[in-house]
mmCIF file of C-alpha atoms in Angstrom:
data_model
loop_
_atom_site.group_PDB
_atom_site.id
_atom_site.type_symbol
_atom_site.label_atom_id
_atom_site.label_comp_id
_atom_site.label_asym_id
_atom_site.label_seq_id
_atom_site.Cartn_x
_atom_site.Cartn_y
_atom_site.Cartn_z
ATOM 1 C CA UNK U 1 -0.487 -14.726 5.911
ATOM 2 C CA UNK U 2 0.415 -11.179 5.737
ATOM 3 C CA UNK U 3 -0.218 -9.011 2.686
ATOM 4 C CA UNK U 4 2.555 -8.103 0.849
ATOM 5 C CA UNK U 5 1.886 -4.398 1.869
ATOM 6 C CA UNK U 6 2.144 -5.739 5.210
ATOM 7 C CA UNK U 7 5.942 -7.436 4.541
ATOM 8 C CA UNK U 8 7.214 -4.522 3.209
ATOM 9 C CA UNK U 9 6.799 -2.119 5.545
ATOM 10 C CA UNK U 10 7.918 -4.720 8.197
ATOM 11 C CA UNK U 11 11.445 -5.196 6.129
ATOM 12 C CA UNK U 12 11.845 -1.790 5.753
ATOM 13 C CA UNK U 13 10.603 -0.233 9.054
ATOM 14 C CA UNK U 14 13.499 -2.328 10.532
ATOM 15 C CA UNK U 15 15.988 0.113 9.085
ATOM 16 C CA UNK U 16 14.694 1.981 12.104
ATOM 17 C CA UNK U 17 14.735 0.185 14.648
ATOM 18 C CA UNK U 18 17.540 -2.493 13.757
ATOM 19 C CA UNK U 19 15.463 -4.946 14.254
ATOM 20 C CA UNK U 20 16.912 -8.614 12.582
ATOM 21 C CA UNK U 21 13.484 -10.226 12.469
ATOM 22 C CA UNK U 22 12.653 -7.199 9.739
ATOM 23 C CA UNK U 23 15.536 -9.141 7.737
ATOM 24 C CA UNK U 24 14.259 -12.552 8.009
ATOM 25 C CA UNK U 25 11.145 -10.928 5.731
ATOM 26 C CA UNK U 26 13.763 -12.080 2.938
ATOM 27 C CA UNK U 27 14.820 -15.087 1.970
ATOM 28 C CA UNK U 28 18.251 -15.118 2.003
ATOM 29 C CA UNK U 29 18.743 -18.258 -0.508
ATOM 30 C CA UNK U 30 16.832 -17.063 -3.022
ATOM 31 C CA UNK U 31 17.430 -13.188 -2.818
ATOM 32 C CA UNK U 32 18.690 -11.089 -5.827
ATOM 33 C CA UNK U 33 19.326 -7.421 -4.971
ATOM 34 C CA UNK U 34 19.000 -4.605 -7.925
ATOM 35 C CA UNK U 35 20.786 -1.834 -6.082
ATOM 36 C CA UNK U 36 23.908 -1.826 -7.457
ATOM 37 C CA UNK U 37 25.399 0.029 -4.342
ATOM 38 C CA UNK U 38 24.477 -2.456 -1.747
ATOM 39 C CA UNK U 39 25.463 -6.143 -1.329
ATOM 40 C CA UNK U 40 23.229 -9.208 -2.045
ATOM 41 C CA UNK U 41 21.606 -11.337 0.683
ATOM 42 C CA UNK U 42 19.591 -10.718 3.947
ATOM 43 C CA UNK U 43 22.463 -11.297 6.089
ATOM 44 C CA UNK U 44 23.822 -8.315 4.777
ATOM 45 C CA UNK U 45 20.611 -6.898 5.776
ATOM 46 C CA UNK U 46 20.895 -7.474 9.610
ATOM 47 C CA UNK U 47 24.306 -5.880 9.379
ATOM 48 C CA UNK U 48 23.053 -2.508 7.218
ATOM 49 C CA UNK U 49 19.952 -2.542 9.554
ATOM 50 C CA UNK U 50 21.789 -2.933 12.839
ATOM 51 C CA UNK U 51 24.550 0.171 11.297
ATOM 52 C CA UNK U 52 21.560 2.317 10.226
ATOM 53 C CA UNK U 53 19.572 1.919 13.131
ATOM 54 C CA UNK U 54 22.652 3.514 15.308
ATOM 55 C CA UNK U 55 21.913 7.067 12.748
ATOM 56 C CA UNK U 56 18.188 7.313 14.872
ATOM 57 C CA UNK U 57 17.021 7.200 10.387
ATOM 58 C CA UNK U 58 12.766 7.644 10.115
ATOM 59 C CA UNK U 59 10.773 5.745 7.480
ATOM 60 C CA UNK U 60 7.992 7.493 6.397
ATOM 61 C CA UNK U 61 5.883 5.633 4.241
ATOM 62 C CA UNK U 62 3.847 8.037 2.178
ATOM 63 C CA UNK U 63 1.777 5.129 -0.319
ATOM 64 C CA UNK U 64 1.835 1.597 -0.338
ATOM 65 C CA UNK U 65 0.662 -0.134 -3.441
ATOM 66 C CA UNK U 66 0.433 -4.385 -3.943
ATOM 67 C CA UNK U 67 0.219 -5.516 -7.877
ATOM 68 C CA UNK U 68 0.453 -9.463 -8.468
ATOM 69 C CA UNK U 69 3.751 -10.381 -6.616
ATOM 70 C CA UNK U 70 4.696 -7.015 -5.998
ATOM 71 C CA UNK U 71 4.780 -4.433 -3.610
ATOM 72 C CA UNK U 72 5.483 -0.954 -4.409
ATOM 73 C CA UNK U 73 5.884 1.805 -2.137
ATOM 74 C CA UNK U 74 6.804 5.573 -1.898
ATOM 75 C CA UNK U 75 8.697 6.824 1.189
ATOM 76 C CA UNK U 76 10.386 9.558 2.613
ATOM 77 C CA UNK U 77 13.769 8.553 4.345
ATOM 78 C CA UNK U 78 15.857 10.627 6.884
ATOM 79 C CA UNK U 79 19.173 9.581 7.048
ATOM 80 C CA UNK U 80 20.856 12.110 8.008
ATOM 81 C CA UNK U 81 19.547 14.255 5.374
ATOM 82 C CA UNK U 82 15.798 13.882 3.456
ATOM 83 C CA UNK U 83 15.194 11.643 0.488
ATOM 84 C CA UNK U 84 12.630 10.657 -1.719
ATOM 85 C CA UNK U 85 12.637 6.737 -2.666
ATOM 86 C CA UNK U 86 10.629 4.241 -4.608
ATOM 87 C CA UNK U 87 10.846 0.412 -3.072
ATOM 88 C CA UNK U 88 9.922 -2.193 -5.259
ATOM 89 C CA UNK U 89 9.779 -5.703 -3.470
ATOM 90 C CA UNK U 90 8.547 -9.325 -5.631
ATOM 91 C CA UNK U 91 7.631 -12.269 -3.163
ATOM 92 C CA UNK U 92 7.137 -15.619 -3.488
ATOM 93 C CA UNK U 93 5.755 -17.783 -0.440
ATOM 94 C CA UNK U 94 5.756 -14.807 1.577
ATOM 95 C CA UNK U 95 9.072 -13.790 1.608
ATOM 96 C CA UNK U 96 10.767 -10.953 -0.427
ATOM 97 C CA UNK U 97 13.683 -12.256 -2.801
ATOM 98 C CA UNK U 98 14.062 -9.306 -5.269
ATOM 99 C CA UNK U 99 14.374 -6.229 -4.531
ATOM 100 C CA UNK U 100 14.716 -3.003 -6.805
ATOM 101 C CA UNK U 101 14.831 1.140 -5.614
ATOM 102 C CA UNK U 102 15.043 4.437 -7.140
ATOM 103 C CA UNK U 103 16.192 7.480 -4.354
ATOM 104 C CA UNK U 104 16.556 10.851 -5.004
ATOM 105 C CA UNK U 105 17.547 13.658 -2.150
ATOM 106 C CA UNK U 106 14.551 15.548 -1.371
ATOM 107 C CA UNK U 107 13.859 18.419 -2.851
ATOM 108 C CA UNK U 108 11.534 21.699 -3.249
ATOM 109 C CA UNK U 109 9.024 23.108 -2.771
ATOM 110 C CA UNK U 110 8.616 23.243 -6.847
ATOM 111 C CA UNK U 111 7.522 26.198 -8.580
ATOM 112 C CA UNK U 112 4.026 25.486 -8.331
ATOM 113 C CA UNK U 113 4.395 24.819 -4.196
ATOM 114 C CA UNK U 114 4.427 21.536 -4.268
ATOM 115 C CA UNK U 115 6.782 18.890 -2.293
ATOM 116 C CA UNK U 116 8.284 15.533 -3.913
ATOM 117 C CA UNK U 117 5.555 13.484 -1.685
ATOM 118 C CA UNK U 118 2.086 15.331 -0.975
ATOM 119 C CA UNK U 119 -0.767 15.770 -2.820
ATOM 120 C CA UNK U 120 -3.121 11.833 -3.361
ATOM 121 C CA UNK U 121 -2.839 8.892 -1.507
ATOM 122 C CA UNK U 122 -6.204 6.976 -1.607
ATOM 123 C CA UNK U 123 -6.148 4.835 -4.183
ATOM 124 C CA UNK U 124 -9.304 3.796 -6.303
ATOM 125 C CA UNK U 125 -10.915 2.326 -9.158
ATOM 126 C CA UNK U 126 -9.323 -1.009 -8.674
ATOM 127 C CA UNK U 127 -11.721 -2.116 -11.896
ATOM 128 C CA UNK U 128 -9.727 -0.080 -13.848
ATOM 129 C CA UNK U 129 -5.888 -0.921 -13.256
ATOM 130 C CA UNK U 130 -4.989 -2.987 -16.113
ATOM 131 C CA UNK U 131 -6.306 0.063 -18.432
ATOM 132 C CA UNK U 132 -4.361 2.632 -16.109
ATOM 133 C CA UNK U 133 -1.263 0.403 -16.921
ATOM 134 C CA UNK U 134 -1.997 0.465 -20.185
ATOM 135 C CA UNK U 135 -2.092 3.945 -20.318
ATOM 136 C CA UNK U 136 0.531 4.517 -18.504
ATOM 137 C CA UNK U 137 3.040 2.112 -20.669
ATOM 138 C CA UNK U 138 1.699 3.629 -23.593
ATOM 139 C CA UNK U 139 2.691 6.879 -22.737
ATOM 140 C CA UNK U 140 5.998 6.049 -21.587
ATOM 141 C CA UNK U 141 6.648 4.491 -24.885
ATOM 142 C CA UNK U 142 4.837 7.194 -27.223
ATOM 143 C CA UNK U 143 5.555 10.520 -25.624
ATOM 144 C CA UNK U 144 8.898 9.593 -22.935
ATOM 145 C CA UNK U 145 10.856 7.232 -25.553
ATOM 146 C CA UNK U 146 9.898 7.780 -29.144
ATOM 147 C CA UNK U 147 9.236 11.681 -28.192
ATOM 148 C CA UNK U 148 6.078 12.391 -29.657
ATOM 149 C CA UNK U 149 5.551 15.244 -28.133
ATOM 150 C CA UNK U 150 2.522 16.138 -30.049
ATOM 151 C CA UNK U 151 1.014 13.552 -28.141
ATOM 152 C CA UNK U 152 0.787 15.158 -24.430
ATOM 153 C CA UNK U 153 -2.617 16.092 -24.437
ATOM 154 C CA UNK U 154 -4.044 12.551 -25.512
ATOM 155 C CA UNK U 155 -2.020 10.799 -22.048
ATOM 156 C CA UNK U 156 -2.215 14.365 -19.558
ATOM 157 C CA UNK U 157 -4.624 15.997 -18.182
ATOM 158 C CA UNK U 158 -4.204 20.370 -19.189
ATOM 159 C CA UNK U 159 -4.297 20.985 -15.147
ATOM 160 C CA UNK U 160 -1.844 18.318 -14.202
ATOM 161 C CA UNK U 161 -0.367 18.168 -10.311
ATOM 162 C CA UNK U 162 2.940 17.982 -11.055
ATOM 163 C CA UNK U 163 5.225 17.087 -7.912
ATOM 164 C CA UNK U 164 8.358 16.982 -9.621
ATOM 165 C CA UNK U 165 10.941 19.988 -7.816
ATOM 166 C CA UNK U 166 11.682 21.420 -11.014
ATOM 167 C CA UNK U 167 8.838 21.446 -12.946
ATOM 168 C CA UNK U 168 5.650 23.771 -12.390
ATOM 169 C CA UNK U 169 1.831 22.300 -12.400
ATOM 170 C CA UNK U 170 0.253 22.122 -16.133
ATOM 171 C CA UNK U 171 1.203 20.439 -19.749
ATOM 172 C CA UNK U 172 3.539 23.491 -20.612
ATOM 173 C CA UNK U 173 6.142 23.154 -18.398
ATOM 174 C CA UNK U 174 6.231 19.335 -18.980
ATOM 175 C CA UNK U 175 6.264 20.079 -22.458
ATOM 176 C CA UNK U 176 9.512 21.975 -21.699
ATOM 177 C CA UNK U 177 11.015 19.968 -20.132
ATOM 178 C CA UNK U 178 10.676 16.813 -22.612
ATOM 179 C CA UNK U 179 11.579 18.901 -25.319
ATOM 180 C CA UNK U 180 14.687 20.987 -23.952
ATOM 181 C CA UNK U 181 18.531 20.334 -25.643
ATOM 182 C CA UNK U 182 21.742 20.285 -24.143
ATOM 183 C CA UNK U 183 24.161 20.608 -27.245
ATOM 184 C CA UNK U 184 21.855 19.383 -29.656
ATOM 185 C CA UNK U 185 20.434 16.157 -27.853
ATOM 186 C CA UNK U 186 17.105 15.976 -25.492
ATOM 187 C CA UNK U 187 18.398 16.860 -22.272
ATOM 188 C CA UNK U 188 15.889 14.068 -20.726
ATOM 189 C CA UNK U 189 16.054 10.966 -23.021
ATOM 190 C CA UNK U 190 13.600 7.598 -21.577
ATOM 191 C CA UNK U 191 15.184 4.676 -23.314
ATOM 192 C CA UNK U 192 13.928 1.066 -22.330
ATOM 193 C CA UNK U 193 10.977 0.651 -20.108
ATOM 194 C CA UNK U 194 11.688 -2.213 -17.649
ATOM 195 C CA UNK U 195 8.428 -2.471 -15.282
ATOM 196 C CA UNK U 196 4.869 -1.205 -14.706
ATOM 197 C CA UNK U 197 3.539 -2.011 -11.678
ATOM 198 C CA UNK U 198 -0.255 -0.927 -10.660
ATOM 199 C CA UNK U 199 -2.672 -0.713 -8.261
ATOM 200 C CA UNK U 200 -6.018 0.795 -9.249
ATOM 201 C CA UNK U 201 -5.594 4.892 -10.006
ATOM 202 C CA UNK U 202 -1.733 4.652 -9.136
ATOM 203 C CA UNK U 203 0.380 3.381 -11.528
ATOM 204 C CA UNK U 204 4.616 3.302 -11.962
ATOM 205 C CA UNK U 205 7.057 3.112 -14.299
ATOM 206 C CA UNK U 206 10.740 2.257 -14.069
ATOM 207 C CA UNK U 207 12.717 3.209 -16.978
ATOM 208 C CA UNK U 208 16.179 3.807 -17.964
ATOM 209 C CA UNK U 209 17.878 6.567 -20.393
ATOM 210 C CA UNK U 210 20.016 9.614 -20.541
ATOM 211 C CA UNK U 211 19.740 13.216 -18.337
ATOM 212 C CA UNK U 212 22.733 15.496 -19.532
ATOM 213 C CA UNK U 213 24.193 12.354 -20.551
ATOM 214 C CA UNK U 214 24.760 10.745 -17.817
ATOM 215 C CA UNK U 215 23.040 6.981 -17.404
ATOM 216 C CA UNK U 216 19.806 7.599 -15.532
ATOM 217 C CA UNK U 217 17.051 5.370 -13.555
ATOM 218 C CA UNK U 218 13.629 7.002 -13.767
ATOM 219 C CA UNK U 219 10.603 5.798 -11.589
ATOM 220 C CA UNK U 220 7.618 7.609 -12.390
ATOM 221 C CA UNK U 221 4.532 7.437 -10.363
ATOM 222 C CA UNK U 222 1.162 8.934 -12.128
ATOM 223 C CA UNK U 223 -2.393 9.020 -10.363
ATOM 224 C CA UNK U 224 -5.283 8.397 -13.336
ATOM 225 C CA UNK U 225 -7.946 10.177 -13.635
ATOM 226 C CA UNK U 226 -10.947 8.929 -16.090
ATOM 227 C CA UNK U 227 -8.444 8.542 -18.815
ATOM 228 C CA UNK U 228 -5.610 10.815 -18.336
ATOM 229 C CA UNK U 229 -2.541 11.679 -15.797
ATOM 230 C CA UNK U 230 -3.926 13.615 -13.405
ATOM 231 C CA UNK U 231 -1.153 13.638 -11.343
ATOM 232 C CA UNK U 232 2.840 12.902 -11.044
ATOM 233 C CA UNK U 233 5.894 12.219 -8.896
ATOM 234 C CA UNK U 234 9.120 10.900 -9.337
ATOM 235 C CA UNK U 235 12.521 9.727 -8.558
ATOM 236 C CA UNK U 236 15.750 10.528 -10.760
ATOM 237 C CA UNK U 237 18.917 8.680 -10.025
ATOM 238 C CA UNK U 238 21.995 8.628 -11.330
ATOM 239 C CA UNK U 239 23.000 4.896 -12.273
ATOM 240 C CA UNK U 240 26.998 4.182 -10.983
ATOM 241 C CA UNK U 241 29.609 3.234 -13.556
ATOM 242 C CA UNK U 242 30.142 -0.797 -13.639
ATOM 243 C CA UNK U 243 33.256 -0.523 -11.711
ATOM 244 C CA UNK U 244 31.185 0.822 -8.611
ATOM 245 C CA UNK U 245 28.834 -1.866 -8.330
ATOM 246 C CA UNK U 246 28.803 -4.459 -5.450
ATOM 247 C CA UNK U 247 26.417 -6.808 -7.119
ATOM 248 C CA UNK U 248 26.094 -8.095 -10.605
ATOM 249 C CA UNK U 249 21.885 -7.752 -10.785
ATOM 250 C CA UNK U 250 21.619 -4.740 -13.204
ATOM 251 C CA UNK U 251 19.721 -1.675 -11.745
ATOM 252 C CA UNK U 252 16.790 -2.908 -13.911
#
């Protein structure tokens, strides 16, 4: 059987090539789709894959992670213009049937140089994922939701890689960034923490708040490094109003 790593590049490589055997990764009875823009089932699928495949779009898949009965991935799409996307697929029997994604239009470089997708891809220390996810949901709870700031340097490392456009390298400008107002509120406010999914060094969190008030998806991807975020990317998306979605799945 194919790993699940294998599966989801399959479904989502056929966005390229319209292919309707990339579709038939899902099962269509079972299916439950979390992007609140697009409609459920995996004959709807064939149809978006056949349209999209018409636009010559690239897939670029830049890491592929597997946790449990999940796959995860990070991947640069070109429709027409570049984005920056998290794909979040659960099986069961070797077919996908829910799906959850976080895109963001590509930007940067950021003001350290860096791009929304270089820097680490090999991922290691398998041993150690269930303390990376620890980690990793205990920071998002501590520091992103209950804001305590003070904090940072227990979670991240000083010389953090930061790949976010905005944001330079280092704990500073993170530190900034957490703790800036927009008429007397956090400008960036983390408010329930829906999933952590991990695979050895690599570890990400979906969770849902506030950013300048408007309702916000953030998927945040952190490399580990004996102990500490050593490095991080992410997605920041915009969640529609109610009376835009097509489905009735929640973004979460």
């Amino acid at each position: 059987m194919a790993s699940k790593k294998d599966l989801l590049k399959t479904l989502l490589k056929g966005l390229e090539t319209g292919d309707p055997a990339s579709a038939a990764v899902v099962n269509e009875d079972k299916y439950i789709q979390h992007n609140p823009q697009t409609h459920e089932g995996s004959e709807g699928l064939a149809v978006l894959f056949a349209r999209l495949a018409k636009t010559s779009p690239r897939v670029t898949f830049k890491r592929v992670f597997e946790d449990g009965d999940f796959a995860f991935a990070h991947i640069e799409y070109d429709f027409s213009s570049l984005r920056a996307a998290f794909e979040v697929f659960r099986f069961e029997d070797g077919k996908a049937v829910e799906h959850w994604d976080n895109i963001q239009t590509l930007r940067g470089p950021n003001p350290s140089g860096r791009g929304m997708q270089d820097g680490a891809t090999e991922i290691t220390d398998l041993d150690k994922t269930e303390e990376n996810r620890a980690l990793a949901r205990s920071y998002t709870e501590q520091v992103l939701i209950r804001r305590q700031l003070d904090q940072l340097p227990d979670y991240v490392r000083a010389d953090l890689i930061q790949h976010n456009p905005d944001l330079a390298d280092g704990l500073p400008a993170l530190r900034d960034a957490l703790s800036a107002t927009e008429k007397g509120v956090p400008a960036i406010q983390y408010q329930h923490l829906h999933r952590v999914l991990a695979e050895g060094n690599f570890v990400l969190c979906a969770s849902e708040g506030q950013r300048g008030g408007i309702h916000t998806s953030f998927y945040d991807l952190y490399r580990i490094e004996d102990g500490r975020i050593a490095e991080h990317w992410d997605t920041i998306e915009a969640i529609p109003p109610r009376s835009e979605w097509k489905n009735d799945n929640g973004k979460f």
